[in-house]
Amino acid sequence: MTNRVIAVGDVHGCSKALAVLIDAVRPRAGDIVVTLGDYINRGPDSRGVLDLLIDLGRRCRLVPILGNHDQMLLDVRSGKHPIFWLFDMGGAATLDSYGPGRNLDLIPDEHYEFLENCLDYYETESHIFTHANYFPDIPMAEQHAGTLRWESLRAMTPGPHESGRTVVVGHTAQKSGEVLDLGHLVCIDTYCFGGGWLTAYEARTGETWQVDREGRTRERRS
């Protein structure tokens, strides 16, 4: 049986959706699951999301990408930015999921370590996975982290990457709930926290699975 490469879009604290999505996909030990970042903020249970991902990493090869929301939490913890910057991005919901007081110290070291070990991007022979965006004429190892983490597709929709690989991203919410497929570029942030879907996408076949924040599944398509 061929091992799969499955990307998962922006979760944003929607642990119920993530749990049902994992059950629907049923990752096998040889599968690679690439999560595209923005695990926290906005949704109700960022703590539960990180617990699920840490557990998932014990069951398959999990490749977590760092999102801009995740980066902001790390930057606030390190003192680079004030905490209200995190709150401006929906971070109050994240801290509330760890208990009363909105204290960064309530977040377990294991969760910080998970985020600190996330990647900027991941490449296979046929695909590139990153959180937000890229410049098409620059090798991935030379891309600016701000582009990979923060640049919306609405501000810049890039052409095909020089490598010839298809790029799979999240970050730019597709409020229609539909995957954006431009051929050379696929965006699977389908706005779960805002009433859309959490999407998993098998890179080589195009098969998708979708679940809303209440755990209701959408018919599988390919």
PDB file of C-alpha atoms in Angstrom, residues 63-194:
ATOM      1  CA  VAL A  63       5.779  17.322   9.817  1.00  0.00           C
ATOM      2  CA  PRO A  64       4.500  20.489  11.515  1.00  0.00           C
ATOM      3  CA  ILE A  65       4.960  23.868   9.824  1.00  0.00           C
ATOM      4  CA  LEU A  66       5.015  27.057  11.901  1.00  0.00           C
ATOM      5  CA  GLY A  67       2.249  29.601  11.257  1.00  0.00           C
ATOM      6  CA  ASN A  68       2.256  33.304  11.989  1.00  0.00           C
ATOM      7  CA  HIS A  69      -0.098  32.881  14.971  1.00  0.00           C
ATOM      8  CA  ASP A  70       2.199  30.235  16.434  1.00  0.00           C
ATOM      9  CA  GLN A  71       5.214  32.478  15.807  1.00  0.00           C
ATOM     10  CA  MET A  72       3.523  35.340  17.644  1.00  0.00           C
ATOM     11  CA  LEU A  73       3.059  33.213  20.773  1.00  0.00           C
ATOM     12  CA  LEU A  74       6.748  32.287  20.733  1.00  0.00           C
ATOM     13  CA  ASP A  75       7.744  35.912  20.170  1.00  0.00           C
ATOM     14  CA  VAL A  76       5.565  37.122  23.047  1.00  0.00           C
ATOM     15  CA  ARG A  77       7.013  34.471  25.343  1.00  0.00           C
ATOM     16  CA  SER A  78      10.566  35.516  24.426  1.00  0.00           C
ATOM     17  CA  GLY A  79       9.756  39.183  25.080  1.00  0.00           C
ATOM     18  CA  LYS A  80      10.119  40.236  21.455  1.00  0.00           C
ATOM     19  CA  HIS A  81       6.535  41.519  21.325  1.00  0.00           C
ATOM     20  CA  PRO A  82       4.047  42.664  24.008  1.00  0.00           C
ATOM     21  CA  ILE A  83       1.266  40.269  24.943  1.00  0.00           C
ATOM     22  CA  PHE A  84      -1.484  42.509  23.573  1.00  0.00           C
ATOM     23  CA  TRP A  85      -0.159  41.760  20.077  1.00  0.00           C
ATOM     24  CA  LEU A  86      -1.123  38.140  20.721  1.00  0.00           C
ATOM     25  CA  PHE A  87      -4.533  39.231  22.008  1.00  0.00           C
ATOM     26  CA  ASP A  88      -5.058  41.276  18.832  1.00  0.00           C
ATOM     27  CA  MET A  89      -4.716  37.995  16.900  1.00  0.00           C
ATOM     28  CA  GLY A  90      -7.230  36.037  18.977  1.00  0.00           C
ATOM     29  CA  GLY A  91      -4.731  34.922  21.598  1.00  0.00           C
ATOM     30  CA  ALA A  92      -7.057  35.455  24.553  1.00  0.00           C
ATOM     31  CA  ALA A  93      -8.923  32.321  23.466  1.00  0.00           C
ATOM     32  CA  THR A  94      -5.624  30.432  23.425  1.00  0.00           C
ATOM     33  CA  LEU A  95      -4.664  31.386  26.967  1.00  0.00           C
ATOM     34  CA  ASP A  96      -8.214  30.781  28.222  1.00  0.00           C
ATOM     35  CA  SER A  97      -7.958  27.182  26.987  1.00  0.00           C
ATOM     36  CA  TYR A  98      -5.191  26.613  29.563  1.00  0.00           C
ATOM     37  CA  GLY A  99      -7.187  27.936  32.520  1.00  0.00           C
ATOM     38  CA  PRO A 100      -8.036  31.238  34.219  1.00  0.00           C
ATOM     39  CA  GLY A 101      -5.588  34.091  34.440  1.00  0.00           C
ATOM     40  CA  ARG A 102      -4.350  34.324  30.850  1.00  0.00           C
ATOM     41  CA  ASN A 103      -0.835  33.487  31.981  1.00  0.00           C
ATOM     42  CA  LEU A 104       1.783  32.263  29.516  1.00  0.00           C
ATOM     43  CA  ASP A 105       3.255  30.107  32.277  1.00  0.00           C
ATOM     44  CA  LEU A 106       0.138  27.901  32.206  1.00  0.00           C
ATOM     45  CA  ILE A 107       1.193  26.577  28.789  1.00  0.00           C
ATOM     46  CA  PRO A 108       3.175  23.342  29.265  1.00  0.00           C
ATOM     47  CA  ASP A 109       6.790  23.209  28.140  1.00  0.00           C
ATOM     48  CA  GLU A 110       5.811  20.320  25.842  1.00  0.00           C
ATOM     49  CA  HIS A 111       3.554  22.662  23.854  1.00  0.00           C
ATOM     50  CA  TYR A 112       6.221  25.340  23.530  1.00  0.00           C
ATOM     51  CA  GLU A 113       8.719  22.688  22.442  1.00  0.00           C
ATOM     52  CA  PHE A 114       6.324  21.439  19.784  1.00  0.00           C
ATOM     53  CA  LEU A 115       6.025  24.939  18.313  1.00  0.00           C
ATOM     54  CA  GLU A 116       9.757  25.626  18.578  1.00  0.00           C
ATOM     55  CA  ASN A 117      10.462  22.482  16.553  1.00  0.00           C
ATOM     56  CA  CYS A 118       8.081  23.379  13.710  1.00  0.00           C
ATOM     57  CA  LEU A 119       9.577  23.967  10.258  1.00  0.00           C
ATOM     58  CA  ASP A 120       9.421  26.916   7.878  1.00  0.00           C
ATOM     59  CA  TYR A 121       8.639  24.614   4.941  1.00  0.00           C
ATOM     60  CA  TYR A 122       8.826  21.006   3.799  1.00  0.00           C
ATOM     61  CA  GLU A 123       9.644  19.603   0.356  1.00  0.00           C
ATOM     62  CA  THR A 124       8.976  16.284  -1.346  1.00  0.00           C
ATOM     63  CA  GLU A 125       9.921  15.337  -4.899  1.00  0.00           C
ATOM     64  CA  SER A 126       6.671  16.793  -6.215  1.00  0.00           C
ATOM     65  CA  HIS A 127       5.403  19.287  -3.604  1.00  0.00           C
ATOM     66  CA  ILE A 128       6.393  22.137  -1.314  1.00  0.00           C
ATOM     67  CA  PHE A 129       4.454  22.826   1.878  1.00  0.00           C
ATOM     68  CA  THR A 130       4.612  26.113   3.767  1.00  0.00           C
ATOM     69  CA  HIS A 131       2.235  28.245   5.783  1.00  0.00           C
ATOM     70  CA  ALA A 132       1.541  31.362   3.740  1.00  0.00           C
ATOM     71  CA  ASN A 133       3.401  32.266   0.555  1.00  0.00           C
ATOM     72  CA  TYR A 134       6.651  32.243  -1.424  1.00  0.00           C
ATOM     73  CA  PHE A 135       8.573  34.062  -4.121  1.00  0.00           C
ATOM     74  CA  PRO A 136       8.565  31.877  -7.252  1.00  0.00           C
ATOM     75  CA  ASP A 137      12.146  32.596  -8.344  1.00  0.00           C
ATOM     76  CA  ILE A 138      13.867  31.961  -4.990  1.00  0.00           C
ATOM     77  CA  PRO A 139      14.882  28.523  -3.637  1.00  0.00           C
ATOM     78  CA  MET A 140      12.941  27.628  -0.505  1.00  0.00           C
ATOM     79  CA  ALA A 141      16.065  27.653   1.666  1.00  0.00           C
ATOM     80  CA  GLU A 142      16.571  31.323   0.731  1.00  0.00           C
ATOM     81  CA  GLN A 143      12.991  32.525   1.237  1.00  0.00           C
ATOM     82  CA  HIS A 144      12.376  35.195   3.893  1.00  0.00           C
ATOM     83  CA  ALA A 145      10.546  33.821   6.924  1.00  0.00           C
ATOM     84  CA  GLY A 146       8.151  36.774   6.807  1.00  0.00           C
ATOM     85  CA  THR A 147       6.982  35.726   3.346  1.00  0.00           C
ATOM     86  CA  LEU A 148       6.572  32.091   4.307  1.00  0.00           C
ATOM     87  CA  ARG A 149       4.683  33.008   7.487  1.00  0.00           C
ATOM     88  CA  TRP A 150       2.775  36.244   6.911  1.00  0.00           C
ATOM     89  CA  GLU A 151       2.263  37.131   3.224  1.00  0.00           C
ATOM     90  CA  SER A 152      -1.350  36.751   2.119  1.00  0.00           C
ATOM     91  CA  LEU A 153      -2.213  35.408  -1.317  1.00  0.00           C
ATOM     92  CA  ARG A 154      -4.513  38.420  -1.622  1.00  0.00           C
ATOM     93  CA  ALA A 155      -1.458  40.692  -1.420  1.00  0.00           C
ATOM     94  CA  MET A 156       0.625  38.565  -3.790  1.00  0.00           C
ATOM     95  CA  THR A 157      -0.419  35.504  -5.773  1.00  0.00           C
ATOM     96  CA  PRO A 158       2.848  33.950  -6.963  1.00  0.00           C
ATOM     97  CA  GLY A 159       3.461  32.086 -10.164  1.00  0.00           C
ATOM     98  CA  PRO A 160       4.886  28.566 -10.356  1.00  0.00           C
ATOM     99  CA  HIS A 161       7.902  27.944  -8.159  1.00  0.00           C
ATOM    100  CA  GLU A 162      11.217  27.594  -9.996  1.00  0.00           C
ATOM    101  CA  SER A 163      11.547  24.026  -8.727  1.00  0.00           C
ATOM    102  CA  GLY A 164       8.516  22.924 -10.710  1.00  0.00           C
ATOM    103  CA  ARG A 165       6.921  21.576  -7.539  1.00  0.00           C
ATOM    104  CA  THR A 166       3.315  22.274  -6.598  1.00  0.00           C
ATOM    105  CA  VAL A 167       3.104  24.476  -3.498  1.00  0.00           C
ATOM    106  CA  VAL A 168       0.488  23.765  -0.803  1.00  0.00           C
ATOM    107  CA  VAL A 169      -0.269  26.559   1.663  1.00  0.00           C
ATOM    108  CA  GLY A 170      -2.775  27.733   4.257  1.00  0.00           C
ATOM    109  CA  HIS A 171      -3.007  31.206   5.857  1.00  0.00           C
ATOM    110  CA  THR A 172      -5.269  32.943   3.308  1.00  0.00           C
ATOM    111  CA  ALA A 173      -8.758  31.963   4.432  1.00  0.00           C
ATOM    112  CA  GLN A 174     -10.998  30.690   1.656  1.00  0.00           C
ATOM    113  CA  LYS A 175     -14.295  31.796   3.174  1.00  0.00           C
ATOM    114  CA  SER A 176     -16.227  29.864   0.546  1.00  0.00           C
ATOM    115  CA  GLY A 177     -15.043  26.692   2.261  1.00  0.00           C
ATOM    116  CA  GLU A 178     -13.602  25.461  -1.035  1.00  0.00           C
ATOM    117  CA  VAL A 179      -9.973  24.579  -1.670  1.00  0.00           C
ATOM    118  CA  LEU A 180      -8.242  27.076  -3.964  1.00  0.00           C
ATOM    119  CA  ASP A 181      -6.482  25.098  -6.698  1.00  0.00           C
ATOM    120  CA  LEU A 182      -4.464  27.131  -9.204  1.00  0.00           C
ATOM    121  CA  GLY A 183      -2.577  24.098 -10.494  1.00  0.00           C
ATOM    122  CA  HIS A 184       0.866  25.257  -9.343  1.00  0.00           C
ATOM    123  CA  LEU A 185      -0.530  26.459  -5.998  1.00  0.00           C
ATOM    124  CA  VAL A 186      -3.130  24.941  -3.671  1.00  0.00           C
ATOM    125  CA  CYS A 187      -4.522  26.765  -0.608  1.00  0.00           C
ATOM    126  CA  ILE A 188      -6.316  24.620   1.973  1.00  0.00           C
ATOM    127  CA  ASP A 189      -7.166  27.183   4.659  1.00  0.00           C
ATOM    128  CA  THR A 190     -10.935  26.799   4.383  1.00  0.00           C
ATOM    129  CA  TYR A 191     -11.912  28.985   7.365  1.00  0.00           C
ATOM    130  CA  CYS A 192     -12.770  26.380   9.980  1.00  0.00           C
ATOM    131  CA  PHE A 193     -12.942  28.706  12.971  1.00  0.00           C
ATOM    132  CA  GLY A 194     -15.167  31.163  11.086  1.00  0.00           C
TER     133      GLY A 194
END
